[in-house]
Coordinates of N, CA, C and O in Angstrom, one line a residue:
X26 N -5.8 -19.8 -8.2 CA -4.5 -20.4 -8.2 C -3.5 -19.2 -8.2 O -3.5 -18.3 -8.9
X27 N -2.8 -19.4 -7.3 CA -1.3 -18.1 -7.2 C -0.5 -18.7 -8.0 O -0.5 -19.9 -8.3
X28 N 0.4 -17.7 -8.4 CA 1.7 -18.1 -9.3 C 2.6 -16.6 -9.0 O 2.1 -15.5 -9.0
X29 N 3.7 -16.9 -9.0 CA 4.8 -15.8 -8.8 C 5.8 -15.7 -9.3 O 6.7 -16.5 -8.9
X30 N 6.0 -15.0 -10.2 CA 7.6 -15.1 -10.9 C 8.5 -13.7 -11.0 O 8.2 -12.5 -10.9
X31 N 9.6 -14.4 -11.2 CA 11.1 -13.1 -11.0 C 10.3 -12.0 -12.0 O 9.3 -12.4 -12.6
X32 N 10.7 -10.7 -12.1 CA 10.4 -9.7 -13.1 C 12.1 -9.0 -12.9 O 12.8 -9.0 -11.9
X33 N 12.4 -8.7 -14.1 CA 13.5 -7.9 -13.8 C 13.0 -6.5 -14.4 O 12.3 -6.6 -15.4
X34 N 13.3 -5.2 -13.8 CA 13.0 -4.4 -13.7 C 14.3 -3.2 -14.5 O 15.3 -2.8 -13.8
X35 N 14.1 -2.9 -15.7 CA 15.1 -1.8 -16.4 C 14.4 -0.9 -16.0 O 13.2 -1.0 -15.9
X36 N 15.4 0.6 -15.3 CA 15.1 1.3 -15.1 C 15.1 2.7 -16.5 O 16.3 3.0 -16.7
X37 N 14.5 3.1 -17.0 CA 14.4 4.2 -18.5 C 15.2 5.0 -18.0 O 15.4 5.0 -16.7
X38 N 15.8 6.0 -18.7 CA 16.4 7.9 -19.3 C 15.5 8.5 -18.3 O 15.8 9.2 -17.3
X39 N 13.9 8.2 -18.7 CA 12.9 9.2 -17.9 C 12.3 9.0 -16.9 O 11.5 9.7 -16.4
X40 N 12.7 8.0 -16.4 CA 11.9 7.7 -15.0 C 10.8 6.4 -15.0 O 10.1 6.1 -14.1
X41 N 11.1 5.9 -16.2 CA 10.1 4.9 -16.3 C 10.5 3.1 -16.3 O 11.3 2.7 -17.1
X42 N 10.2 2.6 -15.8 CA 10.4 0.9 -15.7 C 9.6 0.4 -16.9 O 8.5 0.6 -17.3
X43 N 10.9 -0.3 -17.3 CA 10.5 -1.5 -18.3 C 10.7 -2.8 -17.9 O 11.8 -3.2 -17.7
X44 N 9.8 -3.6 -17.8 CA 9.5 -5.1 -16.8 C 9.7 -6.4 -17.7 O 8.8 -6.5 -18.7
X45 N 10.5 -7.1 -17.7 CA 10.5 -8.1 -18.3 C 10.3 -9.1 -17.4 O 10.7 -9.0 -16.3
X46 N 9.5 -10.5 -17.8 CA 9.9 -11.9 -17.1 C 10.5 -12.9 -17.9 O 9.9 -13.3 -19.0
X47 N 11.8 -13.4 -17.5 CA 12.9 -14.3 -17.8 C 12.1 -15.6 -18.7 O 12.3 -16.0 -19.8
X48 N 11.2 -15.9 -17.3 CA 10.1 -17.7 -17.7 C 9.2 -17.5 -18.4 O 8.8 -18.5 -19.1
X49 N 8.7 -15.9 -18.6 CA 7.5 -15.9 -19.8 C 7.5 -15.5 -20.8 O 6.8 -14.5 -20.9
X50 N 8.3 -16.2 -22.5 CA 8.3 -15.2 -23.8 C 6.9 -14.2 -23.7 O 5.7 -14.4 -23.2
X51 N 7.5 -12.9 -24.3 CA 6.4 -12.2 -24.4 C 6.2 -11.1 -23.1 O 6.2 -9.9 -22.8
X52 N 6.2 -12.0 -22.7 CA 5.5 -11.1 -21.5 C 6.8 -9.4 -21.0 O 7.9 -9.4 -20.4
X53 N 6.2 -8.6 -21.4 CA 6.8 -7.4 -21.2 C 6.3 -6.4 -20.7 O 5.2 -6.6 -21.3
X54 N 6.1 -5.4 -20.1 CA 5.6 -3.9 -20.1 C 6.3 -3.2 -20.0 O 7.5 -3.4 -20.1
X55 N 5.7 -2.0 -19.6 CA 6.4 -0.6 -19.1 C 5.5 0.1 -17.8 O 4.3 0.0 -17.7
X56 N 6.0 0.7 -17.2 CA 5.2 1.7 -16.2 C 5.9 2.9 -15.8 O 7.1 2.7 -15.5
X57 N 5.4 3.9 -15.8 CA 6.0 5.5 -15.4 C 6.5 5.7 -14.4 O 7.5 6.4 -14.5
X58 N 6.1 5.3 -13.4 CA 6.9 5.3 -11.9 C 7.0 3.6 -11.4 O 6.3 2.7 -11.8
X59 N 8.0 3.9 -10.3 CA 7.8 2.1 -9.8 C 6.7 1.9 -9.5 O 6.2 0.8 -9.6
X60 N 6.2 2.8 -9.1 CA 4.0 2.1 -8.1 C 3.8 1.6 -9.4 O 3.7 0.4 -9.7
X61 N 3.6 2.6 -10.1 CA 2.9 1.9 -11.7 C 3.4 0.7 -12.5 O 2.7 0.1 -13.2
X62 N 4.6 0.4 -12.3 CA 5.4 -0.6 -13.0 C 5.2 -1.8 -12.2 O 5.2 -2.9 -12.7
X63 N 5.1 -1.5 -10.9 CA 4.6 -2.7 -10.2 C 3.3 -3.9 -10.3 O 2.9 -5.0 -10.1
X64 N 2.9 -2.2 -10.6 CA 1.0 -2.7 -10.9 C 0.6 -3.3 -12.8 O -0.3 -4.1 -13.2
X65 N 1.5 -2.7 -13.5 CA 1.6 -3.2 -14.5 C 2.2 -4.7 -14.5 O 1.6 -5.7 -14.9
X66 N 3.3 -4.7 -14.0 CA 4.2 -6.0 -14.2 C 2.7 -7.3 -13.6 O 2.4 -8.3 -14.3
X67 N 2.2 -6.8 -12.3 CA 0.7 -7.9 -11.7 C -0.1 -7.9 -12.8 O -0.9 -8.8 -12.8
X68 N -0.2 -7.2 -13.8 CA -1.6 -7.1 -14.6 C -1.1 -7.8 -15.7 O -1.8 -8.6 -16.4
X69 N 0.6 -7.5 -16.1 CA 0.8 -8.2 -17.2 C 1.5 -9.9 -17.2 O 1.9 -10.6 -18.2
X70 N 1.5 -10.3 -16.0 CA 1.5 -11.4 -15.5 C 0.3 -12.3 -15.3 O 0.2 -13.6 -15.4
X71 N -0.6 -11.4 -15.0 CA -2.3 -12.3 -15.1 C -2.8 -12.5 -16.3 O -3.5 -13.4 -16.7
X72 N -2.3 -11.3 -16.9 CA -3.3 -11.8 -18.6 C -2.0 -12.7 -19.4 O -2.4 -13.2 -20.5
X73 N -0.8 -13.0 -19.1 CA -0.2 -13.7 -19.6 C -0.7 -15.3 -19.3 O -0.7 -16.3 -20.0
X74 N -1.0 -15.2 -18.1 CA -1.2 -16.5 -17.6 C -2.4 -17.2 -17.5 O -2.6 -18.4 -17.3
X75 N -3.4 -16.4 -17.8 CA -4.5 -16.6 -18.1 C -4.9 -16.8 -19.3 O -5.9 -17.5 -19.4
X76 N -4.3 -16.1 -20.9 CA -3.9 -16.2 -22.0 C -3.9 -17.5 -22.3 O -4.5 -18.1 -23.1
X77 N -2.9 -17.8 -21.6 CA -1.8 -19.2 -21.6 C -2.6 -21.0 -21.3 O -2.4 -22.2 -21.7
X78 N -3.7 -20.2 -19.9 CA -4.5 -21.1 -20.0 C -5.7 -21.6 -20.3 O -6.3 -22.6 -20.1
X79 N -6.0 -20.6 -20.7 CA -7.1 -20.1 -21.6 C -7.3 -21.1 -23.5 O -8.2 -21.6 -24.2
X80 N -6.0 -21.0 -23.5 CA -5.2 -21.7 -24.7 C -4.8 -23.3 -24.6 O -4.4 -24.0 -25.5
X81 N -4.9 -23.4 -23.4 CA -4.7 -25.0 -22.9 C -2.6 -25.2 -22.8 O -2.1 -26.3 -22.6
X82 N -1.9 -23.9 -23.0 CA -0.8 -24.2 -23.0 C -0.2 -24.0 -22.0 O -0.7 -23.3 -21.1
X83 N 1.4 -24.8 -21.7 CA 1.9 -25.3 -20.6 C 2.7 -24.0 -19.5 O 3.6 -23.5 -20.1
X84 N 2.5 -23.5 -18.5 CA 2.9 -22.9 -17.5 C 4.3 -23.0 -17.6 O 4.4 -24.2 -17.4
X85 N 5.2 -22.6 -17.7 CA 6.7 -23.0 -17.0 C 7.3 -22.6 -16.2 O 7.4 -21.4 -16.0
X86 N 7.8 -23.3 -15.4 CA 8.1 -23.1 -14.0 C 8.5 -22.0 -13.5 O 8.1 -21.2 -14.3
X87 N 9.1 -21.3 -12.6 CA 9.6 -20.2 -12.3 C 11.2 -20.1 -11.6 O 11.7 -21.0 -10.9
X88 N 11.7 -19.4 -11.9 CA 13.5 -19.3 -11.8 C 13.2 -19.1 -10.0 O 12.4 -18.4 -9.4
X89 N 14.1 -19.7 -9.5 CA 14.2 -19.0 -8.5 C 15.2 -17.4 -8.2 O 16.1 -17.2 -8.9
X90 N 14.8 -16.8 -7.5 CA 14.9 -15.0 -7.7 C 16.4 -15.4 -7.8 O 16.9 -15.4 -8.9
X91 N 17.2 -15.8 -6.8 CA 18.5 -15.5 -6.7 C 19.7 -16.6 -8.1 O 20.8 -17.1 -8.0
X92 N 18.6 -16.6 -9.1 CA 19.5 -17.0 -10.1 C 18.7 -16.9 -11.4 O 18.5 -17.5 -12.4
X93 N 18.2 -15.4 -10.8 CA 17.8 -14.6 -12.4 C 19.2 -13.6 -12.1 O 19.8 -13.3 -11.1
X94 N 19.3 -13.3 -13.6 CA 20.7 -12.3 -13.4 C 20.1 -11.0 -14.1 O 19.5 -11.2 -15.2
X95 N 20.2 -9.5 -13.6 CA 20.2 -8.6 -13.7 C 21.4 -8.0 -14.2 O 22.5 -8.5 -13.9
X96 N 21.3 -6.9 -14.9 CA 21.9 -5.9 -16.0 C 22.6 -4.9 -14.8 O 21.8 -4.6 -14.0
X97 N 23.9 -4.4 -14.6 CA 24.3 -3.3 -14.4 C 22.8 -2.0 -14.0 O 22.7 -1.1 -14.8
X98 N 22.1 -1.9 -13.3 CA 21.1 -0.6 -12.9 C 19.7 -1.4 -12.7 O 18.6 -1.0 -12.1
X99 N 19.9 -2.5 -13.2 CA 18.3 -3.3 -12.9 C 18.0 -3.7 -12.0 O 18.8 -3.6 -11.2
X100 N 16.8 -4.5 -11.5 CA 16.5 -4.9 -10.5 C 15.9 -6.3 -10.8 O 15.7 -6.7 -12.0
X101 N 15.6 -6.9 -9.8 CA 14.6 -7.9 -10.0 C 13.6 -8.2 -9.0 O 14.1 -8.7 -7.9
X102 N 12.5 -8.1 -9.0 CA 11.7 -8.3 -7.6 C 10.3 -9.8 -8.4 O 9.9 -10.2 -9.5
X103 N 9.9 -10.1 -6.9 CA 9.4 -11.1 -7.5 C 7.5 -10.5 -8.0 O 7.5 -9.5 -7.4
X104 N 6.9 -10.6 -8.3 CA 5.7 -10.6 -8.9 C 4.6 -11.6 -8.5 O 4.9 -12.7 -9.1
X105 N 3.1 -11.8 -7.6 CA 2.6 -12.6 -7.7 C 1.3 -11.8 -8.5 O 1.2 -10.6 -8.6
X106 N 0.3 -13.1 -8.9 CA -0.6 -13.3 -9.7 C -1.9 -13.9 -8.6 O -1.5 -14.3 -7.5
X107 N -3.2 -13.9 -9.0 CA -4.0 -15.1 -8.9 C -4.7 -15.2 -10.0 O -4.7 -14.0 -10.4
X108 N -5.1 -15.8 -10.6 CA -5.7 -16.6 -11.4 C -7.1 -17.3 -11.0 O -7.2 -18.4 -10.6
X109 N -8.0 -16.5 -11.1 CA -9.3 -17.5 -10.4 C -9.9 -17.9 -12.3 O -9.8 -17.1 -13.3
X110 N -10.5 -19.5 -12.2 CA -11.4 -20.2 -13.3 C -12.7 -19.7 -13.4 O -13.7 -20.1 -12.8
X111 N -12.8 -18.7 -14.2 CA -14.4 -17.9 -14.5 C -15.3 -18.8 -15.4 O -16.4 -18.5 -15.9
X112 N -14.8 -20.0 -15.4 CA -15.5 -21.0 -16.1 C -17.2 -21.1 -16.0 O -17.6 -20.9 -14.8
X113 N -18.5 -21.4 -16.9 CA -20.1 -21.3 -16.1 C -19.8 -22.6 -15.6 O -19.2 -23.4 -16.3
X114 N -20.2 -23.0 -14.0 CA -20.6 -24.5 -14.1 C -22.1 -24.1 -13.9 O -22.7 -23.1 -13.5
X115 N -22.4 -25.7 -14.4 CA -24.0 -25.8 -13.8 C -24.0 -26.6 -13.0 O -23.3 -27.6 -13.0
X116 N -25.0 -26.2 -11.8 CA -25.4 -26.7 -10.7 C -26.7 -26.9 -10.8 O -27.4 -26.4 -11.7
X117 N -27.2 -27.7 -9.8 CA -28.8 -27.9 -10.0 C -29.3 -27.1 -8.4 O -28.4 -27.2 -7.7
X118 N -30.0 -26.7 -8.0 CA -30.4 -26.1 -7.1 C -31.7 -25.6 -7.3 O -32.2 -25.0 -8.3
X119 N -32.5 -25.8 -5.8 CA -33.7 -26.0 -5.2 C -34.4 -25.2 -4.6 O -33.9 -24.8 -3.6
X120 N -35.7 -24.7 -5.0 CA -36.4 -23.5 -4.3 C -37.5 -23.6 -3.9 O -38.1 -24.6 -4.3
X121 N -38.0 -23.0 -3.4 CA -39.6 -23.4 -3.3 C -40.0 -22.2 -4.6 O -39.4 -21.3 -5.2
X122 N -41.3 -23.1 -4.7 CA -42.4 -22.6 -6.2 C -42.1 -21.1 -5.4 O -41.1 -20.5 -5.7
X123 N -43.0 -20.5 -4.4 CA -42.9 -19.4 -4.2 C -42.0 -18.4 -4.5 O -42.3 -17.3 -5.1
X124 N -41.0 -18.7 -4.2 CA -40.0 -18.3 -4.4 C -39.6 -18.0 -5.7 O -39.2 -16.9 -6.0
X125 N -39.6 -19.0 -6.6 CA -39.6 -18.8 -7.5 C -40.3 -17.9 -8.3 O -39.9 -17.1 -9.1
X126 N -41.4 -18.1 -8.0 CA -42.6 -17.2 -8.5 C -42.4 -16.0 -8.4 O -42.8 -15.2 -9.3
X127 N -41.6 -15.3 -7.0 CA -41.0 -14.1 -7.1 C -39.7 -13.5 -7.4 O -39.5 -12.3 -7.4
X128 N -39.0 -14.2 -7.7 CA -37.6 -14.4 -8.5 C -38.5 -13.7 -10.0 O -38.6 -12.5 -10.0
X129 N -38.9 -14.5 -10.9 CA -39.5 -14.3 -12.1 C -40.2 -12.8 -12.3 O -39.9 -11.9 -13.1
X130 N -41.1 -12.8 -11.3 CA -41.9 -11.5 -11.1 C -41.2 -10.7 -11.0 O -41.8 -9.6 -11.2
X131 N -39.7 -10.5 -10.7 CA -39.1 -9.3 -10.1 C -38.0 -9.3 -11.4 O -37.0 -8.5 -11.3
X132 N -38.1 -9.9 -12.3 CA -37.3 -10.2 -13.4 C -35.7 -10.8 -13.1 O -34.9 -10.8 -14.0
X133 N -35.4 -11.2 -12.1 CA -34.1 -11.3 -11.7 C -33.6 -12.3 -11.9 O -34.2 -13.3 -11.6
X134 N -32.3 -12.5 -12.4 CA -31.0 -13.5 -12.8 C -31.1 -14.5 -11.2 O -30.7 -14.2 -10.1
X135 N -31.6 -15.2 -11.6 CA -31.0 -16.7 -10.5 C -29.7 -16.4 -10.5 O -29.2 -15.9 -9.4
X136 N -28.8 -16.6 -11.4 CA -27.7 -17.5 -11.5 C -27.1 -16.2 -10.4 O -26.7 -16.4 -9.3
X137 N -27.3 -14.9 -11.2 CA -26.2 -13.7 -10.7 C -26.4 -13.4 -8.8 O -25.6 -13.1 -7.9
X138 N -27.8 -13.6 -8.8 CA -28.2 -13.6 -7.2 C -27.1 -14.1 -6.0 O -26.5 -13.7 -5.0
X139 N -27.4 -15.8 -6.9 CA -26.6 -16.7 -5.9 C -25.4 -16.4 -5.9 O -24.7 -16.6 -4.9
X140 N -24.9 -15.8 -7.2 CA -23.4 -15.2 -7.9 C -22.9 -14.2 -6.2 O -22.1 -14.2 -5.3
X141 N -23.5 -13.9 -6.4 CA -23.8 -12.4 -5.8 C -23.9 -12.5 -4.3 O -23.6 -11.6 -3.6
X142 N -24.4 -13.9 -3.6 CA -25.1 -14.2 -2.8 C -23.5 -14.6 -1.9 O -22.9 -14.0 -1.0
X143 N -23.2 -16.0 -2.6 CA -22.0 -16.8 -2.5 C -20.7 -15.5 -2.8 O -19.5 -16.0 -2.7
X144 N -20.7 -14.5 -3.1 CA -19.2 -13.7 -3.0 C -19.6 -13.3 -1.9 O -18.7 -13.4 -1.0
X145 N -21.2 -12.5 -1.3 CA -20.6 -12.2 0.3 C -20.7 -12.8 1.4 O -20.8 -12.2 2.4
X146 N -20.6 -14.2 1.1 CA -21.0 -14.9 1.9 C -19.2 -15.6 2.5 O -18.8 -16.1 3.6
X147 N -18.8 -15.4 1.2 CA -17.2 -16.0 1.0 C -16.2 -14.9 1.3 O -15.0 -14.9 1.4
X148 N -17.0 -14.0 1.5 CA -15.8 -12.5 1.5 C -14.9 -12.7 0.2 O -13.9 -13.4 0.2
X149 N -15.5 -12.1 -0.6 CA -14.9 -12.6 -2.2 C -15.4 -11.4 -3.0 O -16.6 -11.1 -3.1
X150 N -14.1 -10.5 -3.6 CA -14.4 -9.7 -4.2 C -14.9 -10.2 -5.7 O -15.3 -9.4 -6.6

């Protein structure tokens, strides 16, 4: 699932961005240059949001950019996220004995194969 929200962007004394989001208590960082503040603000947006649902608690919506308000020197750019559900499901799935028989023999994880199998099959990092 994507999700994207405003970040407003304080620029530091030293060169460093401090990232706040408006919609999400908490959610704060810092980064040393903008590449890094950028990459922080994505990282600190995913584990907020993932935190959040992780916890069963409620998302809140997102401001639209042009009615977040910025500080005299700040910025605001928008930030997206994905969110994929790492949840185990179980599936039931079908092999021949043989197969199996060499699965076992070779000591190898079923589950991680197919894991493994199904990301390149999906182009799925």
């Amino acid at each position: 699932m994507q999700y994207v929200y405003p970040a407003i962007f304080h620029p530091n004394s030293d060169g460093s961005y401090t990232i706040a989001f408006p919609d999400l208590p908490g959610c704060v960082t810092e980064g040393k240059t903008l590449e890094n503040a950028l990459y922080m603000a994505q990282d600190a947006l995913s584990v907020w949001l993932e935190y959040t649902l992780d916890h069963k608690e409620t998302i809140p919506e997102a401001t639209a950019i042009q009615n977040v308000t910025a500080e005299q020197g700040e910025f605001v750019n928008l930030i997206r996220a994905e969110i994929k559900d790492n949840r185990a499901v179980r599936r039931t799935v079908s092999l021949p004995k043989w197969m199996d028989d060499m699965v076992v023999e070779a000591g190898l994880s079923l589950s991680r194969v197919l894991q493994e199998a199904l990301k390149d099959r999906l182009s799925v990092n």
